[in-house]
Amino acid sequence: VGARYVAQVLKELPKMDVKALARKAVERTGLFKRRLIHVARKAGALERWANFSNVSMSKLVSMFEGTAIYEEALKDTFRKDLDVEGTLEVVEGIRSGDVEVVVLESGEEPSPIARVGIERMSMKMDIIPPERMKKLLLESTKARILGEFVHLLCVKCPKYLGIFRVKSLPEKPRCPSCGSHEVAPLKESEDIIASIVRKGGKGLSKSEERVWRKAKKYAKLVSKYGKTAVAVLAGKGVRYEDAEWVLESEDRITDRLFELIMEAERRALKRRFW
Ligand SMILES: [Zn+2]
C-alpha cells in the first residue's frame, strides 16, 4: 500500500463511522482473540488449560458473539490496545481542517514519528521479532544520520565553511582559515548563517543571536568530540543537553552511539508532542 493511498483513506475517514470501523477491524485481529480468551477464562467460560492455538478466529468469535464476555473483551481491547478517543479527535481535526494530511517523501526510511508507531505496534502485534526490529531501526538511523547534510560554521573567524555530509567529514573537523576545531554543525538556513558571519557575530537580530549562541555551544562539543559530536547533533530535535548526555556515554561512532541518538530523538519527540 502506497503513502498516497493511506492519505486518501485518512481524508475520507471523517465521512465514516470511526467507532464502528474500529470495532469491525478489531474483531478480526489476533489481539482481540487473546483478549477474548482471557476474559472467557476469567469468567470461567473456558477451561484454563484449554489450548486455543488451533481454534480459528471465526470459530472463537462465533462461539461468544452476542455474549457479555464478547462485549467485555471488545471493551478491554478498546481500552488497553486502541485509542479511539484520540483517533476521533484527529479525525475531527481532519474534518475541520486543523489537521492537515500530507504525504512525507522520506524515501524508504520511516520518519521519527512513524518509527515510534512501528516500534510500538510491532511489539504489540509480534509482527517483527524485537531483536530484528531493533537491528532494523539501528541500521536505518545509522544511514540517516551519516547521510545527513549540515552547514559548518567556524565560530572563531567566524566563517561559513559550507555544507557537508556527516559521513564525509574528517574525524576532527577544523576551519581551513584559522585552524580552529571550534566549528559548529547547523541546520538553520544558509541566509541566517551568512548574516551572522557578515556581522562578525555582533549586533545580531534576536533570531540570529539565538543561532549564534547555539553555534558557540555546538562548536565546543565538536572541538572536544570531533565528528562524533556532528553525528549526534544531526539527530532530529536533539538539543545541546541531549548531545552532551549522549557524548558523555559514548564518544566514538559505534552502534551504541546510534542507539543513544535514537533515545535522544525519542526524548525530543516526547518534548514536542506530550
Ligand atoms: Zn576559522
Short mmCIF file of C-alpha atoms and ligand atoms in Angstrom, two decimals:
data_model
loop_
_atom_site.label_atom_id
_atom_site.label_comp_id
_atom_site.label_asym_id
_atom_site.label_seq_id
_atom_site.Cartn_x
_atom_site.Cartn_y
_atom_site.Cartn_z
CA VAL A 1 0.00 0.00 0.00
CA GLY A 2 1.41 3.36 -1.01
CA ALA A 3 1.51 6.51 1.13
CA ARG A 4 -0.84 8.34 -1.21
CA TYR A 5 -3.49 5.66 -0.78
CA VAL A 6 -3.20 5.95 3.00
CA ALA A 7 -3.52 9.73 2.77
CA GLN A 8 -6.65 9.30 0.63
CA VAL A 9 -8.21 6.95 3.17
CA LEU A 10 -7.36 9.35 6.01
CA LYS A 11 -9.07 12.20 4.18
CA GLU A 12 -12.18 10.09 3.78
CA LEU A 13 -12.30 8.98 7.43
CA PRO A 14 -14.39 11.95 8.64
CA LYS A 15 -17.23 10.71 6.41
CA MET A 16 -17.23 7.32 8.09
CA ASP A 17 -18.35 5.95 11.44
CA VAL A 18 -14.93 5.52 13.02
CA LYS A 19 -16.18 3.66 16.08
CA ALA A 20 -17.99 1.06 14.01
CA LEU A 21 -14.97 0.83 11.73
CA ALA A 22 -12.64 0.26 14.68
CA ARG A 23 -14.93 -2.43 16.07
CA LYS A 24 -15.00 -4.25 12.76
CA ALA A 25 -11.25 -4.04 12.36
CA VAL A 26 -10.56 -5.19 15.91
CA GLU A 27 -12.81 -8.21 15.70
CA ARG A 28 -10.53 -9.66 13.07
CA THR A 29 -7.26 -9.33 14.98
CA GLY A 30 -5.31 -11.88 16.99
CA LEU A 31 -5.13 -9.23 19.69
CA PHE A 32 -8.87 -9.42 20.19
CA LYS A 33 -8.74 -13.20 20.15
CA ARG A 34 -6.27 -13.14 23.02
CA ARG A 35 -8.41 -10.70 24.98
CA LEU A 36 -11.47 -12.84 24.32
CA ILE A 37 -9.79 -15.98 25.59
CA HIS A 38 -8.53 -14.09 28.62
CA VAL A 39 -11.95 -12.72 29.54
CA ALA A 40 -13.63 -16.06 28.90
CA ARG A 41 -11.16 -17.85 31.15
CA LYS A 42 -11.58 -15.31 33.89
CA ALA A 43 -15.32 -15.73 33.66
CA GLY A 44 -14.91 -19.48 33.90
CA ALA A 45 -16.40 -19.99 30.46
CA LEU A 46 -13.28 -21.73 29.25
CA GLU A 47 -11.03 -24.23 30.92
CA ARG A 48 -7.71 -22.74 31.90
CA TRP A 49 -5.71 -25.49 30.32
CA ALA A 50 -7.56 -25.40 27.00
CA ASN A 51 -5.29 -24.78 24.08
CA PHE A 52 -6.68 -22.40 21.50
CA SER A 53 -3.76 -22.05 19.16
CA ASN A 54 -5.59 -24.21 16.64
CA VAL A 55 -9.05 -22.73 17.10
CA SER A 56 -9.79 -20.44 14.22
CA MET A 57 -10.66 -16.86 14.94
CA SER A 58 -14.03 -17.10 13.25
CA LYS A 59 -14.98 -20.13 15.34
CA LEU A 60 -13.98 -18.49 18.60
CA VAL A 61 -15.76 -15.28 17.67
CA SER A 62 -18.94 -17.06 16.74
CA MET A 63 -18.80 -19.05 19.98
CA PHE A 64 -19.04 -15.91 22.05
CA GLU A 65 -20.67 -13.41 19.75
CA GLY A 66 -23.51 -11.54 21.40
CA THR A 67 -22.43 -12.53 24.92
CA ALA A 68 -21.34 -10.29 27.78
CA ILE A 69 -17.91 -11.93 27.53
CA TYR A 70 -17.61 -10.80 23.95
CA GLU A 71 -18.57 -7.23 24.80
CA GLU A 72 -16.17 -7.23 27.73
CA ALA A 73 -13.31 -8.42 25.51
CA LEU A 74 -14.13 -5.68 23.00
CA LYS A 75 -14.14 -3.08 25.75
CA ASP A 76 -10.81 -4.41 27.01
CA THR A 77 -9.24 -4.23 23.57
CA PHE A 78 -10.52 -0.70 23.04
CA ARG A 79 -9.31 0.44 26.42
CA LYS A 80 -5.94 -1.30 26.50
CA ASP A 81 -4.84 -1.58 22.90
CA LEU A 82 -6.51 1.22 20.98
CA ASP A 83 -7.02 4.91 21.42
CA VAL A 84 -10.42 5.51 19.88
CA GLU A 85 -10.98 8.87 21.59
CA GLY A 86 -7.62 10.11 20.35
CA THR A 87 -8.41 8.82 16.88
CA LEU A 88 -11.77 10.58 16.90
CA GLU A 89 -10.02 13.80 17.87
CA VAL A 90 -7.63 13.52 14.95
CA VAL A 91 -10.46 12.62 12.56
CA GLU A 92 -12.39 15.65 13.78
CA GLY A 93 -9.23 17.69 13.18
CA ILE A 94 -9.02 16.40 9.62
CA ARG A 95 -12.68 17.32 9.07
CA SER A 96 -12.31 20.84 10.48
CA GLY A 97 -9.01 21.43 8.73
CA ASP A 98 -7.00 21.76 11.94
CA VAL A 99 -5.10 18.63 10.99
CA GLU A 100 -3.65 18.52 7.53
CA VAL A 101 -2.91 15.27 5.76
CA VAL A 102 0.33 15.47 3.82
CA VAL A 103 2.49 12.78 2.29
CA LEU A 104 6.05 12.97 3.58
CA GLU A 105 8.60 11.96 0.97
CA SER A 106 11.23 10.24 3.08
CA GLY A 107 12.27 7.52 0.68
CA GLU A 108 12.43 4.07 2.19
CA GLU A 109 13.00 5.32 5.69
CA PRO A 110 10.24 5.85 8.25
CA SER A 111 10.01 9.31 9.82
CA PRO A 112 10.72 9.51 13.59
CA ILE A 113 7.01 9.55 14.39
CA ALA A 114 6.32 6.60 12.12
CA ARG A 115 9.23 4.83 13.73
CA VAL A 116 7.72 5.17 17.20
CA GLY A 117 4.44 3.84 15.82
CA ILE A 118 6.02 0.90 14.05
CA GLU A 119 8.04 0.04 17.11
CA ARG A 120 5.03 0.04 19.41
CA MET A 121 2.70 -1.75 17.02
CA SER A 122 5.14 -4.44 16.06
CA MET A 123 5.79 -5.16 19.72
CA LYS A 124 2.07 -5.46 20.38
CA MET A 125 1.31 -7.48 17.29
CA ASP A 126 4.51 -9.55 17.30
CA ILE A 127 4.89 -8.82 13.59
CA ILE A 128 8.64 -8.49 13.68
CA PRO A 129 10.78 -10.14 16.35
CA PRO A 130 12.04 -7.40 18.70
CA GLU A 131 15.70 -8.22 18.07
CA ARG A 132 15.29 -7.90 14.33
CA MET A 133 13.25 -4.73 14.78
CA LYS A 134 15.98 -3.23 16.92
CA LYS A 135 18.57 -4.00 14.29
CA LEU A 136 16.41 -2.57 11.51
CA LEU A 137 15.88 0.67 13.39
CA LEU A 138 19.55 0.92 14.23
CA GLU A 139 20.60 0.43 10.62
CA SER A 140 18.12 2.98 9.33
CA THR A 141 19.16 5.54 11.96
CA LYS A 142 22.80 5.00 11.12
CA ALA A 143 22.18 5.50 7.40
CA ARG A 144 20.08 8.60 8.01
CA ILE A 145 22.49 10.31 10.42
CA LEU A 146 25.61 9.60 8.35
CA GLY A 147 23.82 10.75 5.20
CA GLU A 148 22.57 13.97 6.80
CA PHE A 149 23.81 17.33 5.48
CA VAL A 150 24.93 20.07 7.88
CA HIS A 151 26.25 23.58 7.48
CA LEU A 152 29.56 24.11 9.18
CA LEU A 153 30.39 27.45 10.76
CA CYS A 154 33.75 28.35 12.28
CA VAL A 155 32.88 30.38 15.37
CA LYS A 156 36.45 31.68 15.78
CA CYS A 157 36.69 33.51 12.43
CA PRO A 158 33.57 33.48 12.14
CA LYS A 159 33.37 31.92 8.72
CA TYR A 160 30.89 29.79 6.81
CA LEU A 161 32.68 26.64 5.71
CA GLY A 162 29.95 25.14 3.52
CA ILE A 163 27.52 22.24 3.58
CA PHE A 164 28.84 18.75 4.32
CA ARG A 165 27.56 15.22 4.61
CA VAL A 166 28.23 13.88 8.11
CA LYS A 167 29.99 10.75 6.82
CA SER A 168 32.30 12.76 4.55
CA LEU A 169 33.79 14.73 7.47
CA PRO A 170 37.24 14.01 8.92
CA GLU A 171 37.49 12.71 12.50
CA LYS A 172 38.48 16.17 13.74
CA PRO A 173 36.85 18.79 11.54
CA ARG A 174 38.71 22.11 11.52
CA CYS A 175 38.49 25.53 9.94
CA PRO A 176 40.83 25.76 6.92
CA SER A 177 41.32 29.51 7.54
CA CYS A 178 42.23 29.72 11.22
CA GLY A 179 42.86 26.05 12.05
CA SER A 180 40.37 26.07 14.93
CA HIS A 181 38.43 22.92 15.79
CA GLU A 182 35.57 25.06 17.06
CA VAL A 183 33.26 24.53 14.13
CA ALA A 184 29.50 24.25 14.63
CA PRO A 185 27.19 21.99 12.63
CA LEU A 186 23.94 23.86 11.96
CA LYS A 187 20.68 23.00 10.22
CA GLU A 188 19.45 26.60 10.02
CA SER A 189 19.16 28.34 6.64
CA GLU A 190 22.27 29.46 4.87
CA ASP A 191 20.89 33.03 4.89
CA ILE A 192 20.86 33.35 8.66
CA ILE A 193 24.35 31.83 8.93
CA ALA A 194 25.68 34.17 6.21
CA SER A 195 24.18 37.15 8.03
CA ILE A 196 25.85 36.18 11.31
CA VAL A 197 29.19 35.84 9.50
CA ARG A 198 28.73 39.21 7.74
CA LYS A 199 28.11 40.92 11.08
CA GLY A 200 31.04 39.11 12.69
CA GLY A 201 28.77 37.81 15.45
CA LYS A 202 27.97 41.36 16.66
CA GLY A 203 24.82 43.49 16.56
CA LEU A 204 22.72 40.46 15.70
CA SER A 205 18.95 40.24 15.49
CA LYS A 206 17.14 38.18 18.10
CA SER A 207 16.89 35.06 15.95
CA GLU A 208 20.48 35.42 14.75
CA GLU A 209 21.65 35.82 18.35
CA ARG A 210 19.87 32.59 19.25
CA VAL A 211 21.60 30.68 16.44
CA TRP A 212 24.97 32.25 17.27
CA ARG A 213 24.77 31.30 20.93
CA LYS A 214 23.80 27.77 19.95
CA ALA A 215 26.63 27.63 17.40
CA LYS A 216 29.21 28.51 20.06
CA LYS A 217 27.96 25.73 22.34
CA TYR A 218 27.88 23.22 19.49
CA ALA A 219 31.39 24.24 18.43
CA LYS A 220 32.68 23.41 21.91
CA LEU A 221 31.24 19.90 21.58
CA VAL A 222 32.83 19.46 18.15
CA SER A 223 36.23 20.67 19.36
CA LYS A 224 36.02 18.10 22.15
CA TYR A 225 34.41 15.13 20.37
CA GLY A 226 35.03 15.84 16.67
CA LYS A 227 32.91 14.14 14.02
CA THR A 228 31.03 12.11 16.67
CA ALA A 229 29.53 15.37 18.00
CA VAL A 230 28.46 16.35 14.49
CA ALA A 231 26.70 13.00 14.09
CA VAL A 232 24.86 13.36 17.41
CA LEU A 233 23.81 16.94 16.68
CA ALA A 234 22.47 15.80 13.30
CA GLY A 235 19.78 13.83 15.19
CA LYS A 236 16.22 15.10 14.83
CA GLY A 237 15.31 17.58 17.57
CA VAL A 238 18.48 16.77 19.51
CA ARG A 239 19.46 19.69 21.74
CA TYR A 240 22.78 20.63 23.27
CA GLU A 241 21.93 18.97 26.60
CA ASP A 242 20.86 15.75 24.84
CA ALA A 243 24.05 15.73 22.78
CA GLU A 244 26.18 16.28 25.85
CA TRP A 245 24.45 13.37 27.57
CA VAL A 246 24.99 11.07 24.56
CA LEU A 247 28.64 12.07 24.09
CA GLU A 248 29.47 11.58 27.73
CA SER A 249 28.34 7.95 27.43
CA GLU A 250 29.87 7.27 24.01
CA ASP A 251 32.40 9.40 22.17
CA ARG A 252 33.03 7.24 19.13
CA ILE A 253 30.89 6.39 16.10
CA THR A 254 29.65 2.95 17.16
CA ASP A 255 26.34 1.05 17.21
CA ARG A 256 25.94 2.14 20.80
CA LEU A 257 26.20 5.77 19.72
CA PHE A 258 23.31 5.33 17.30
CA GLU A 259 21.25 3.61 19.98
CA LEU A 260 21.82 6.63 22.20
CA ILE A 261 20.96 9.01 19.36
CA MET A 262 17.68 7.10 18.90
CA GLU A 263 16.97 7.51 22.60
CA ALA A 264 17.74 11.25 22.38
CA GLU A 265 15.43 11.56 19.37
CA ARG A 266 12.66 9.76 21.26
CA ARG A 267 13.03 12.23 24.12
CA ALA A 268 12.95 15.12 21.67
CA LEU A 269 9.74 13.77 20.16
CA LYS A 270 8.15 13.48 23.57
CA ARG A 271 9.03 17.09 24.31
CA ARG A 272 7.28 18.13 21.14
CA PHE A 273 4.10 16.11 21.47
CA TRP A 274 3.45 15.44 25.12
ZN ZN B 1 38.12 29.83 11.45
#
